[in-house]
Amino acid sequence: MNATTNHTHQPLPRSKRALSHFLARELLYDFMMGRLDLDRTAAMHEFLKLNSDLQEELQAMRSADAYLENLAKTKITREHLDDLSGVRSKAFTYMAQFRFQNWPDIVKWTSEAFLISFAVAILGLFVPWRAIGNQLSNKVGPQILSVLTLDYLRSSGDSENYQQPSDTNINQPAGDGEKNVELAANVTVGANEIKKPDTIKTEEKVAPPSATETKLAEENTVIAMNEASGQTSVAPREKPAAKKDPQLEGFVYSMMMSLTNTNELTPEIREKIRGFGGAKAGQVELGWRKTNPPGSYFHFSMPEANYEQLTQTLGQYGRVRIYKNPHERLMPEGQIRIILWIEDNMVNTQDEEKPQK
Amino acid sequence: MSHLELLEKLALFFYFSILDESRAQSATVRAIRKIKMDLLKKKIKEDEFTVSDFVRVTSRLMESVKKHDKPTTLAYSSNYIVLPEKSNWGPWFELKKALNEREFRSLLYSKVLKLTDVEIATGLDLPVGTVRYRIGRALKVLGTIHFSGATSHERHH
């Protein structure tokens, strides 16, 4: 057992490792660096003793190593390292170039001018200058449309059904109480209601109220008078507290209707107006036919005393919307000026607007 | 690898490789930019940039530089580089002409920049033995140049 154990622990005897010239040359660098094992190192020592050319080669390599050791002491100056520290990536460099501060002056000025002009153009296009102008003019010189006060009687003329709107000053006229009358008053005063005197004057002379004006008027100041089948008792009164422009001391009544057979009814209505003392006030004849939008235009003056009769008569034809607008023209005492526009109703869908005649 | 260490090794690598101050500087700047871009893309901090990464980046950059690489005069200004005492750039200049690029670069990494063989092998994606073989061969060539120069110099004197 002991012999066997000793045998395993002792290295096997082997022959001396001989090196060829080629192998010794290839191992020369590792030999110089001390990377070879003991046997190889010993073999290299033995081989070098016998080969002077390899000795010279080893000496040259050691000389080169020493040369490189000295060369490796080369240093970069601190200034240059600081310069290199300031080097940025290309992306950073490009970004820096695109910064506004780094732009050329001419490009800066051009871009600024372009931006300013663009901003001005945007302001000019999208800011509602007209609305702002209207607001400002309202603040400077408020022109409040006179508030039309009407009595609203309902149906049978029963005084119990009479309701006085809280925001209006209504004097109840003596209603006859015979027929069902439905009146509704809704008074709104707004900026769009204001019309400058010169504008109104032009409208009077040239043409009947346009559809746009009619629509605006409907949105703002609406006095709806629904007449089912009876009489209408309307007594317009001015609100005492309403402020008026000194130049707009007069009034003009705008009445609007929509009938299906306007053309046929126009002569009849004309005669009735004349019967109430109505006389042409504008430059066109009573019942002037207009094509676009189609309808009949009546511009007339008449005694104020016949106003109620007129509204009752018109109410028999259909729904009448009445607007009372301030106007610079002051009518003589007892006279009122009325613009009646009867539009051709192309679509006959509303039962309440069926002509009674 | 610290920031200053990286910068210095980059500058030295290109100085010893290109042997032209202005071209070496521009190559160094290009290398720094590329490394910063790589770090930015891979979202790696500069401290995590390893020596093997340095070897990989510089060897690839030198592939593009070597097309225009012609050893010129050895002119270095003292503002940028501090040469050791009794330094002689002649053998290095001759070595550049005598060696191929792979052996020259291996020797530069190992003996001048003092990188380990493993780091060089990792960066070049080569076995360590191959790297050592290149270094040994380059060293023999340099030794021949340097030793013969020294002996001839001694003979002159």
Short mmCIF file of C-alpha atoms in Angstrom, two decimals:
data_model
loop_
_atom_site.label_atom_id
_atom_site.label_comp_id
_atom_site.label_asym_id
_atom_site.label_seq_id
_atom_site.Cartn_x
_atom_site.Cartn_y
_atom_site.Cartn_z
CA MET A 1 0.00 0.00 0.00
CA ASN A 2 2.73 2.40 0.99
CA ALA A 3 4.64 1.72 -2.19
CA THR A 4 1.50 2.34 -4.20
CA THR A 5 0.81 5.62 -2.38
CA ASN A 6 4.34 6.87 -2.86
CA HIS A 7 4.10 6.01 -6.50
CA THR A 8 0.99 8.14 -6.98
CA HIS A 9 2.48 11.21 -5.26
CA GLN A 10 5.76 11.24 -7.15
CA PRO A 11 5.76 12.68 -10.69
CA LEU A 12 6.52 10.31 -13.40
CA PRO A 13 10.00 10.65 -14.76
CA ARG A 14 9.94 12.10 -18.24
CA SER A 15 12.47 12.98 -20.75
CA LYS A 16 13.95 16.47 -20.90
CA ARG A 17 11.82 18.81 -23.09
CA ALA A 18 13.93 19.81 -26.02
CA LEU A 19 13.03 22.95 -27.98
CA SER A 20 13.28 23.44 -31.67
CA HIS A 21 14.67 26.70 -33.00
CA PHE A 22 11.26 27.70 -34.34
CA LEU A 23 9.50 26.98 -31.05
CA ALA A 24 12.16 28.79 -29.05
CA ARG A 25 11.73 31.84 -31.21
CA GLU A 26 7.99 31.81 -30.83
CA LEU A 27 8.31 31.47 -27.06
CA LEU A 28 10.81 34.27 -26.82
CA TYR A 29 8.25 36.98 -25.99
CA ASP A 30 6.52 34.85 -23.36
CA PHE A 31 9.93 33.95 -21.96
CA MET A 32 10.82 37.60 -21.72
CA MET A 33 7.51 38.35 -19.99
CA GLY A 34 8.01 35.40 -17.58
CA ARG A 35 4.85 33.62 -18.63
CA LEU A 36 6.42 30.18 -19.27
CA ASP A 37 6.33 27.35 -16.78
CA LEU A 38 9.52 26.24 -15.04
CA ASP A 39 10.36 23.47 -17.50
CA ARG A 40 9.92 25.72 -20.50
CA THR A 41 11.88 28.47 -18.83
CA ALA A 42 14.74 26.09 -18.08
CA ALA A 43 14.63 24.77 -21.62
CA MET A 44 14.72 28.30 -22.99
CA HIS A 45 17.74 29.11 -20.85
CA GLU A 46 19.51 26.03 -22.17
CA PHE A 47 18.58 26.87 -25.73
CA LEU A 48 19.66 30.50 -25.50
CA LYS A 49 23.10 29.47 -24.28
CA LEU A 50 23.63 27.65 -27.52
CA ASN A 51 22.00 30.18 -29.92
CA SER A 52 23.54 33.59 -30.14
CA ASP A 53 21.05 34.85 -32.72
CA LEU A 54 18.17 34.26 -30.32
CA GLN A 55 20.18 35.97 -27.62
CA GLU A 56 20.48 39.04 -29.81
CA GLU A 57 16.82 38.87 -30.60
CA LEU A 58 15.92 38.71 -26.93
CA GLN A 59 18.23 41.61 -26.20
CA ALA A 60 16.60 43.62 -28.97
CA MET A 61 13.15 42.85 -27.58
CA ARG A 62 14.19 43.93 -24.11
CA SER A 63 15.65 47.05 -25.57
CA ALA A 64 12.39 47.73 -27.42
CA ASP A 65 10.41 47.10 -24.26
CA ALA A 66 12.54 49.60 -22.39
CA TYR A 67 12.11 52.06 -25.25
CA LEU A 68 8.36 51.67 -25.09
CA GLU A 69 8.43 51.98 -21.33
CA ASN A 70 9.98 55.39 -21.75
CA LEU A 71 7.62 56.33 -24.57
CA ALA A 72 4.63 55.41 -22.42
CA LYS A 73 5.51 58.29 -20.13
CA THR A 74 4.20 60.67 -22.75
CA LYS A 75 1.44 62.79 -21.30
CA ILE A 76 -1.29 65.03 -22.63
CA THR A 77 -1.28 68.53 -21.22
CA ARG A 78 -4.01 69.60 -18.87
CA GLU A 79 -5.03 72.40 -21.21
CA HIS A 80 -5.59 70.01 -24.04
CA LEU A 81 -7.56 67.65 -21.81
CA ASP A 82 -9.74 70.57 -20.79
CA ASP A 83 -10.29 71.37 -24.44
CA LEU A 84 -11.27 67.79 -25.08
CA SER A 85 -13.64 67.86 -22.11
CA GLY A 86 -15.55 70.61 -23.84
CA VAL A 87 -16.24 68.47 -26.87
CA ARG A 88 -19.93 67.66 -27.17
CA SER A 89 -21.71 65.08 -29.19
CA LYS A 90 -22.84 65.98 -32.68
CA ALA A 91 -26.45 66.04 -31.63
CA PHE A 92 -25.60 68.53 -28.90
CA THR A 93 -23.57 70.58 -31.36
CA TYR A 94 -26.40 70.67 -33.87
CA MET A 95 -28.86 71.60 -31.17
CA ALA A 96 -26.58 74.40 -30.07
CA GLN A 97 -26.37 75.65 -33.64
CA PHE A 98 -30.14 75.70 -33.90
CA ARG A 99 -30.54 77.79 -30.78
CA PHE A 100 -31.96 81.20 -31.43
CA GLN A 101 -29.00 82.94 -29.81
CA ASN A 102 -26.65 81.32 -32.29
CA TRP A 103 -28.59 82.30 -35.37
CA PRO A 104 -27.11 84.90 -37.71
CA ASP A 105 -28.46 88.39 -37.15
CA ILE A 106 -30.18 88.59 -40.50
CA VAL A 107 -31.99 85.32 -39.89
CA LYS A 108 -32.97 86.48 -36.42
CA TRP A 109 -34.45 89.74 -37.68
CA THR A 110 -36.21 88.05 -40.57
CA SER A 111 -37.77 85.41 -38.40
CA GLU A 112 -38.86 87.96 -35.83
CA ALA A 113 -40.45 90.12 -38.50
CA PHE A 114 -42.18 87.09 -39.95
CA LEU A 115 -43.50 86.02 -36.56
CA ILE A 116 -44.82 89.49 -35.76
CA SER A 117 -46.56 89.84 -39.11
CA PHE A 118 -48.00 86.37 -38.70
CA ALA A 119 -49.32 87.24 -35.25
CA VAL A 120 -50.85 90.46 -36.54
CA ALA A 121 -52.50 88.59 -39.39
CA ILE A 122 -53.92 86.05 -36.99
CA LEU A 123 -55.26 88.81 -34.76
CA GLY A 124 -56.80 90.61 -37.71
CA LEU A 125 -58.47 87.49 -39.00
CA PHE A 126 -59.80 85.88 -35.88
CA VAL A 127 -60.56 88.67 -33.41
CA PRO A 128 -64.21 89.81 -33.74
CA TRP A 129 -63.41 93.45 -34.25
CA ARG A 130 -66.98 94.33 -35.21
CA ALA A 131 -68.38 92.94 -31.99
CA ILE A 132 -65.70 94.69 -29.98
CA GLY A 133 -66.44 97.92 -31.79
CA ASN A 134 -70.12 97.58 -31.02
CA GLN A 135 -69.33 96.90 -27.39
CA LEU A 136 -67.12 99.94 -27.17
CA SER A 137 -69.65 102.17 -28.87
CA ASN A 138 -72.28 100.95 -26.43
CA LYS A 139 -70.08 101.89 -23.52
CA VAL A 140 -69.33 105.30 -24.91
CA GLY A 141 -72.84 106.32 -25.81
CA PRO A 142 -75.51 103.88 -24.77
CA GLN A 143 -78.47 103.92 -27.07
CA ILE A 144 -81.16 101.89 -25.50
CA LEU A 145 -83.97 100.80 -27.57
CA SER A 146 -87.21 101.94 -26.18
CA VAL A 147 -89.06 99.20 -24.48
CA LEU A 148 -92.34 98.45 -25.93
CA THR A 149 -94.96 97.80 -23.38
CA LEU A 150 -97.99 95.89 -24.32
CA ASP A 151 -100.90 94.63 -22.51
CA TYR A 152 -101.36 91.00 -22.69
CA LEU A 153 -104.75 89.75 -22.45
CA ARG A 154 -105.56 86.20 -22.67
CA SER A 155 -108.45 84.66 -24.49
CA SER A 156 -111.85 85.79 -23.52
CA GLY A 157 -110.90 89.24 -22.39
CA ASP A 158 -111.38 88.18 -18.84
CA SER A 159 -109.60 90.65 -16.66
CA GLU A 160 -108.69 87.90 -14.23
CA ASN A 161 -106.47 86.32 -16.79
CA TYR A 162 -104.53 89.46 -17.33
CA GLN A 163 -100.92 89.14 -16.24
CA GLN A 164 -98.60 92.02 -15.99
CA PRO A 165 -94.97 91.25 -16.71
CA SER A 166 -92.80 92.23 -13.84
CA ASP A 167 -90.23 94.09 -15.90
CA THR A 168 -92.62 96.20 -17.87
CA ASN A 169 -94.88 99.03 -17.09
CA ILE A 170 -98.16 98.15 -18.64
CA ASN A 171 -101.28 100.15 -18.70
CA GLN A 172 -104.17 97.91 -19.25
CA PRO A 173 -106.42 99.16 -21.95
CA ALA A 174 -110.10 98.60 -22.02
CA GLY A 175 -110.45 95.33 -23.74
CA ASP A 176 -113.72 94.32 -25.27
CA GLY A 177 -113.44 90.80 -23.85
CA GLU A 178 -115.31 89.18 -26.63
CA LYS A 179 -112.77 86.96 -28.30
CA ASN A 180 -109.95 84.76 -27.31
CA VAL A 181 -106.79 86.77 -27.45
CA GLU A 182 -103.41 85.47 -26.63
CA LEU A 183 -100.63 87.94 -26.34
CA ALA A 184 -97.21 87.47 -25.04
CA ALA A 185 -94.69 90.10 -24.43
CA ASN A 186 -91.08 89.44 -24.16
CA VAL A 187 -88.92 92.43 -24.07
CA THR A 188 -85.24 92.21 -24.46
CA VAL A 189 -82.82 94.98 -24.93
CA GLY A 190 -79.46 94.17 -26.46
CA ALA A 191 -76.65 95.55 -28.41
CA ASN A 192 -77.94 94.28 -31.69
CA GLU A 193 -81.15 96.17 -31.28
CA ILE A 194 -79.41 99.48 -31.58
CA LYS A 195 -79.59 101.04 -34.92
CA LYS A 196 -77.91 104.24 -35.73
CA PRO A 197 -80.16 106.93 -37.06
CA ASP A 198 -78.48 107.21 -40.39
CA THR A 199 -78.82 103.47 -40.95
CA ILE A 200 -82.48 103.52 -40.23
CA LYS A 201 -83.00 106.46 -42.44
CA THR A 202 -81.37 104.71 -45.36
CA GLU A 203 -83.46 101.65 -44.86
CA GLU A 204 -86.60 103.68 -44.95
CA LYS A 205 -85.82 105.28 -48.20
CA VAL A 206 -84.37 102.43 -50.13
CA ALA A 207 -85.97 99.15 -49.35
CA PRO A 208 -88.11 97.23 -46.91
CA PRO A 209 -86.38 95.48 -44.01
CA SER A 210 -84.25 92.61 -45.09
CA ALA A 211 -84.59 89.07 -43.85
CA THR A 212 -81.41 89.39 -41.82
CA GLU A 213 -82.67 92.41 -39.99
CA THR A 214 -85.90 90.67 -39.39
CA LYS A 215 -84.11 87.73 -37.88
CA LEU A 216 -82.01 89.91 -35.64
CA ALA A 217 -85.06 91.68 -34.48
CA GLU A 218 -86.73 88.39 -33.74
CA GLU A 219 -83.83 87.30 -31.59
CA ASN A 220 -83.66 90.41 -29.52
CA THR A 221 -86.84 92.28 -29.20
CA VAL A 222 -89.82 90.14 -29.70
CA ILE A 223 -93.31 90.90 -29.08
CA ALA A 224 -95.33 87.99 -30.12
CA MET A 225 -98.91 88.34 -30.55
CA ASN A 226 -100.79 85.16 -31.07
CA GLU A 227 -104.25 85.56 -32.06
CA ALA A 228 -106.26 82.45 -32.03
CA SER A 229 -109.55 83.69 -33.21
CA GLY A 230 -110.44 86.82 -31.37
CA GLN A 231 -109.61 90.40 -31.08
CA THR A 232 -106.41 91.84 -29.93
CA SER A 233 -106.15 94.67 -27.57
CA VAL A 234 -102.79 96.23 -27.68
CA ALA A 235 -101.83 99.50 -26.17
CA PRO A 236 -98.22 100.36 -26.62
CA ARG A 237 -96.66 102.27 -23.81
CA GLU A 238 -93.22 103.47 -23.24
CA LYS A 239 -91.33 102.42 -20.22
CA PRO A 240 -90.80 105.55 -18.21
CA ALA A 241 -87.38 104.57 -17.04
CA ALA A 242 -86.11 103.76 -20.48
CA LYS A 243 -83.37 106.05 -21.57
CA LYS A 244 -83.46 107.32 -25.07
CA ASP A 245 -80.94 108.93 -27.19
CA PRO A 246 -81.85 112.55 -27.65
CA GLN A 247 -81.65 112.09 -31.39
CA LEU A 248 -83.97 109.09 -31.34
CA GLU A 249 -87.10 110.73 -30.11
CA GLY A 250 -89.44 109.21 -32.63
CA PHE A 251 -90.54 105.66 -33.20
CA VAL A 252 -91.28 103.43 -36.08
CA TYR A 253 -93.41 100.34 -35.78
CA SER A 254 -92.23 97.31 -37.67
CA MET A 255 -94.85 94.69 -38.21
CA MET A 256 -94.06 91.34 -39.74
CA MET A 257 -96.36 88.64 -40.98
CA SER A 258 -95.99 85.46 -42.91
CA LEU A 259 -98.90 84.43 -45.10
CA THR A 260 -99.34 81.78 -47.72
CA ASN A 261 -101.33 83.90 -50.17
CA THR A 262 -99.75 87.25 -49.70
CA ASN A 263 -100.09 88.25 -53.31
CA GLU A 264 -103.87 87.81 -53.30
CA LEU A 265 -104.33 89.49 -49.92
CA THR A 266 -102.10 92.46 -50.62
CA PRO A 267 -104.76 94.65 -52.37
CA GLU A 268 -107.27 93.87 -49.66
CA ILE A 269 -104.86 94.76 -46.87
CA ARG A 270 -103.83 97.89 -48.74
CA GLU A 271 -107.42 99.03 -48.85
CA LYS A 272 -107.92 98.36 -45.18
CA ILE A 273 -104.85 100.36 -44.31
CA ARG A 274 -106.14 103.21 -46.36
CA GLY A 275 -109.45 102.79 -44.62
CA PHE A 276 -107.72 103.41 -41.31
CA GLY A 277 -106.26 106.60 -42.65
CA GLY A 278 -102.98 105.09 -43.72
CA ALA A 279 -100.95 106.97 -46.33
CA LYS A 280 -97.75 106.00 -48.12
CA ALA A 281 -94.72 107.23 -46.17
CA GLY A 282 -91.84 105.86 -48.18
CA GLN A 283 -90.93 106.07 -51.80
CA VAL A 284 -92.75 102.92 -52.87
CA GLU A 285 -96.43 102.28 -53.15
CA LEU A 286 -98.35 100.50 -50.45
CA GLY A 287 -98.06 96.76 -50.91
CA TRP A 288 -94.94 96.93 -53.05
CA ARG A 289 -94.09 93.43 -54.19
CA LYS A 290 -90.63 92.27 -53.51
CA THR A 291 -89.19 89.14 -55.06
CA ASN A 292 -86.20 88.21 -52.98
CA PRO A 293 -87.29 87.42 -50.36
CA PRO A 294 -90.82 87.36 -51.76
CA GLY A 295 -93.41 89.45 -49.93
CA SER A 296 -95.32 92.69 -49.78
CA TYR A 297 -93.98 95.88 -48.27
CA PHE A 298 -96.16 98.55 -46.71
CA HIS A 299 -94.59 101.74 -45.43
CA PHE A 300 -97.20 104.17 -44.25
CA SER A 301 -98.24 106.68 -41.66
CA MET A 302 -101.60 106.70 -40.00
CA PRO A 303 -103.46 108.18 -37.04
CA GLU A 304 -102.37 106.64 -33.78
CA ALA A 305 -105.97 106.25 -32.77
CA ASN A 306 -106.46 103.60 -35.44
CA TYR A 307 -103.48 101.54 -34.34
CA GLU A 308 -105.52 99.07 -32.35
CA GLN A 309 -107.98 98.57 -35.13
CA LEU A 310 -105.16 97.95 -37.53
CA THR A 311 -103.54 95.31 -35.35
CA GLN A 312 -106.85 93.61 -34.82
CA THR A 313 -107.52 93.57 -38.51
CA LEU A 314 -104.11 92.23 -39.38
CA GLY A 315 -104.41 89.65 -36.63
CA GLN A 316 -107.34 88.17 -38.49
CA TYR A 317 -105.01 87.20 -41.32
CA GLY A 318 -102.41 85.57 -39.19
CA ARG A 319 -99.75 86.02 -36.57
CA VAL A 320 -98.36 89.54 -36.35
CA ARG A 321 -95.01 90.37 -34.81
CA ILE A 322 -94.63 93.98 -33.81
CA TYR A 323 -91.38 95.81 -33.09
CA LYS A 324 -91.21 99.33 -31.86
CA ASN A 325 -87.89 100.83 -32.68
CA PRO A 326 -86.60 104.28 -31.84
CA HIS A 327 -86.03 106.57 -34.76
CA GLU A 328 -84.75 110.05 -35.29
CA ARG A 329 -87.80 111.11 -37.23
CA LEU A 330 -90.39 112.58 -34.92
CA MET A 331 -93.89 112.15 -36.21
CA PRO A 332 -96.55 114.79 -35.71
CA GLU A 333 -98.74 114.45 -32.71
CA GLY A 334 -101.31 111.68 -33.16
CA GLN A 335 -99.53 110.16 -36.12
CA ILE A 336 -97.44 107.00 -36.17
CA ARG A 337 -95.30 105.46 -38.84
CA ILE A 338 -95.53 101.77 -39.59
CA ILE A 339 -93.55 99.42 -41.81
CA LEU A 340 -95.48 96.27 -42.49
CA TRP A 341 -93.70 93.38 -44.14
CA ILE A 342 -95.79 90.39 -45.18
CA GLU A 343 -93.58 87.55 -46.24
CA ASP A 344 -94.75 84.82 -48.59
CA ASN A 345 -94.94 81.66 -46.56
CA MET A 346 -93.92 78.87 -48.89
CA VAL A 347 -94.46 76.07 -46.43
CA ASN A 348 -97.94 75.88 -45.06
CA THR A 349 -97.49 73.75 -42.02
CA GLN A 350 -98.73 75.83 -39.15
CA ASP A 351 -102.38 75.73 -38.46
CA GLU A 352 -102.35 78.94 -36.56
CA GLU A 353 -101.16 80.89 -39.53
CA LYS A 354 -103.90 79.83 -41.85
CA PRO A 355 -105.55 82.84 -43.42
CA GLN A 356 -108.95 83.46 -42.12
CA LYS A 357 -110.28 85.14 -45.13
CA MET B 1 -12.74 54.25 -16.82
CA SER B 2 -12.75 57.80 -15.57
CA HIS B 3 -13.49 60.71 -17.84
CA LEU B 4 -9.98 62.18 -17.81
CA GLU B 5 -8.38 58.77 -18.22
CA LEU B 6 -10.55 58.11 -21.24
CA LEU B 7 -9.71 61.45 -22.80
CA GLU B 8 -6.00 61.02 -22.24
CA LYS B 9 -5.91 57.51 -23.63
CA LEU B 10 -7.92 58.62 -26.65
CA ALA B 11 -5.58 61.50 -27.35
CA LEU B 12 -2.48 59.36 -26.88
CA PHE B 13 -3.87 56.59 -29.04
CA PHE B 14 -4.47 58.90 -31.96
CA TYR B 15 -1.21 60.77 -31.50
CA PHE B 16 0.79 57.54 -31.55
CA SER B 17 -1.30 56.05 -34.33
CA ILE B 18 -1.55 58.90 -36.79
CA LEU B 19 1.71 60.68 -35.98
CA ASP B 20 0.26 64.00 -37.11
CA GLU B 21 -0.90 66.50 -34.55
CA SER B 22 -3.78 68.17 -36.33
CA ARG B 23 -5.17 64.95 -37.74
CA ALA B 24 -4.77 63.27 -34.39
CA GLN B 25 -6.71 66.05 -32.71
CA SER B 26 -9.57 65.90 -35.17
CA ALA B 27 -9.67 62.11 -34.86
CA THR B 28 -9.76 62.43 -31.08
CA VAL B 29 -12.64 64.86 -31.23
CA ARG B 30 -14.47 62.57 -33.63
CA ALA B 31 -13.91 59.63 -31.29
CA ILE B 32 -15.20 61.56 -28.28
CA ARG B 33 -18.34 62.54 -30.17
CA LYS B 34 -18.92 59.00 -31.29
CA ILE B 35 -18.46 57.65 -27.78
CA LYS B 36 -20.88 60.23 -26.41
CA MET B 37 -23.43 59.36 -29.04
CA ASP B 38 -23.04 55.66 -28.27
CA LEU B 39 -23.43 56.32 -24.58
CA LEU B 40 -26.50 58.40 -25.29
CA LYS B 41 -28.05 55.74 -27.50
CA LYS B 42 -27.34 52.87 -25.14
CA LYS B 43 -28.18 55.03 -22.14
CA ILE B 44 -24.88 54.13 -20.49
CA LYS B 45 -23.07 56.38 -18.06
CA GLU B 46 -19.54 57.40 -18.92
CA ASP B 47 -18.18 55.60 -15.88
CA GLU B 48 -19.54 52.35 -17.28
CA PHE B 49 -17.48 52.75 -20.42
CA THR B 50 -14.88 49.98 -20.14
CA VAL B 51 -11.35 49.64 -21.47
CA SER B 52 -12.58 46.98 -23.87
CA ASP B 53 -15.13 49.46 -25.18
CA PHE B 54 -12.30 51.92 -25.65
CA VAL B 55 -10.35 49.33 -27.68
CA ARG B 56 -13.39 48.48 -29.78
CA VAL B 57 -14.26 52.09 -30.60
CA THR B 58 -10.72 53.21 -31.36
CA SER B 59 -9.87 50.21 -33.54
CA ARG B 60 -13.04 50.76 -35.57
CA LEU B 61 -12.30 54.44 -35.95
CA MET B 62 -8.78 53.70 -37.07
CA GLU B 63 -10.20 51.47 -39.79
CA SER B 64 -11.65 54.58 -41.38
CA VAL B 65 -8.62 56.74 -40.61
CA LYS B 66 -6.06 54.39 -42.01
CA LYS B 67 -7.26 54.95 -45.57
CA HIS B 68 -5.85 58.43 -45.42
CA ASP B 69 -3.09 57.57 -43.06
CA LYS B 70 0.28 58.61 -44.32
CA PRO B 71 3.02 59.14 -41.78
CA THR B 72 4.12 62.70 -41.99
CA THR B 73 6.59 64.71 -40.03
CA LEU B 74 6.68 64.26 -36.32
CA ALA B 75 5.69 67.71 -35.19
CA TYR B 76 4.12 68.11 -31.78
CA SER B 77 3.49 71.35 -30.00
CA SER B 78 4.22 71.57 -26.35
CA ASN B 79 0.74 72.91 -25.72
CA TYR B 80 -0.78 69.55 -26.31
CA ILE B 81 1.67 66.82 -25.50
CA VAL B 82 4.46 66.41 -22.98
CA LEU B 83 7.18 64.12 -24.24
CA PRO B 84 9.34 62.19 -21.78
CA GLU B 85 12.99 63.04 -21.42
CA LYS B 86 15.39 61.53 -23.95
CA SER B 87 12.45 60.39 -26.05
CA ASN B 88 13.25 59.33 -29.55
CA TRP B 89 10.34 59.02 -31.95
CA GLY B 90 12.44 57.68 -34.79
CA PRO B 91 12.04 53.97 -34.04
CA TRP B 92 8.33 54.41 -33.49
CA PHE B 93 8.03 56.23 -36.78
CA GLU B 94 9.93 53.40 -38.53
CA LEU B 95 7.85 50.82 -36.75
CA LYS B 96 4.67 52.38 -38.09
CA LYS B 97 5.96 51.90 -41.62
CA ALA B 98 7.29 48.40 -41.01
CA LEU B 99 4.34 46.80 -39.23
CA ASN B 100 0.87 46.04 -40.36
CA GLU B 101 -1.90 47.94 -38.67
CA ARG B 102 -3.11 45.08 -36.43
CA GLU B 103 0.30 44.40 -34.91
CA PHE B 104 1.08 48.07 -34.55
CA ARG B 105 -2.19 48.71 -32.76
CA SER B 106 -1.76 45.72 -30.45
CA LEU B 107 1.65 46.97 -29.39
CA LEU B 108 0.30 50.45 -28.86
CA TYR B 109 -2.54 49.25 -26.67
CA SER B 110 -0.26 46.99 -24.65
CA LYS B 111 3.04 48.79 -24.24
CA VAL B 112 2.13 52.48 -24.55
CA LEU B 113 -1.40 52.66 -23.22
CA LYS B 114 -0.73 49.86 -20.73
CA LEU B 115 -3.88 47.87 -21.36
CA THR B 116 -3.92 44.22 -20.38
CA ASP B 117 -3.89 41.48 -22.99
CA VAL B 118 -7.33 40.32 -21.89
CA GLU B 119 -8.83 43.80 -22.28
CA ILE B 120 -7.30 44.11 -25.71
CA ALA B 121 -8.50 40.67 -26.73
CA THR B 122 -12.02 41.42 -25.52
CA GLY B 123 -12.11 44.72 -27.35
CA LEU B 124 -10.82 43.24 -30.57
CA ASP B 125 -12.89 40.09 -30.13
CA LEU B 126 -9.81 37.89 -30.50
CA PRO B 127 -8.20 35.14 -28.42
CA VAL B 128 -5.62 36.36 -25.94
CA GLY B 129 -2.98 34.19 -27.63
CA THR B 130 -3.47 35.98 -30.90
CA VAL B 131 -3.05 39.32 -29.22
CA ARG B 132 0.13 38.18 -27.49
CA TYR B 133 1.50 36.83 -30.71
CA ARG B 134 0.92 40.18 -32.42
CA ILE B 135 2.53 42.06 -29.57
CA GLY B 136 5.55 39.72 -29.54
CA ARG B 137 6.05 40.05 -33.22
CA ALA B 138 5.71 43.83 -33.12
CA LEU B 139 8.16 43.96 -30.26
CA LYS B 140 10.69 41.92 -32.21
CA VAL B 141 10.41 44.28 -35.16
CA LEU B 142 10.74 47.32 -32.96
CA GLY B 143 13.66 45.68 -31.17
CA THR B 144 15.37 45.08 -34.47
CA ILE B 145 14.81 48.72 -35.48
CA HIS B 146 15.81 50.16 -32.14
CA PHE B 147 18.74 47.82 -31.46
CA SER B 148 20.20 48.19 -34.93
CA GLY B 149 19.75 51.97 -34.68
CA ALA B 150 21.43 52.05 -31.31
CA THR B 151 24.31 49.86 -32.43
CA SER B 152 24.80 51.91 -35.60
CA HIS B 153 24.70 55.06 -33.46
CA GLU B 154 27.31 53.51 -31.18
CA ARG B 155 29.38 52.58 -34.21
CA HIS B 156 29.27 56.22 -35.41
CA HIS B 157 30.60 57.35 -32.10
#
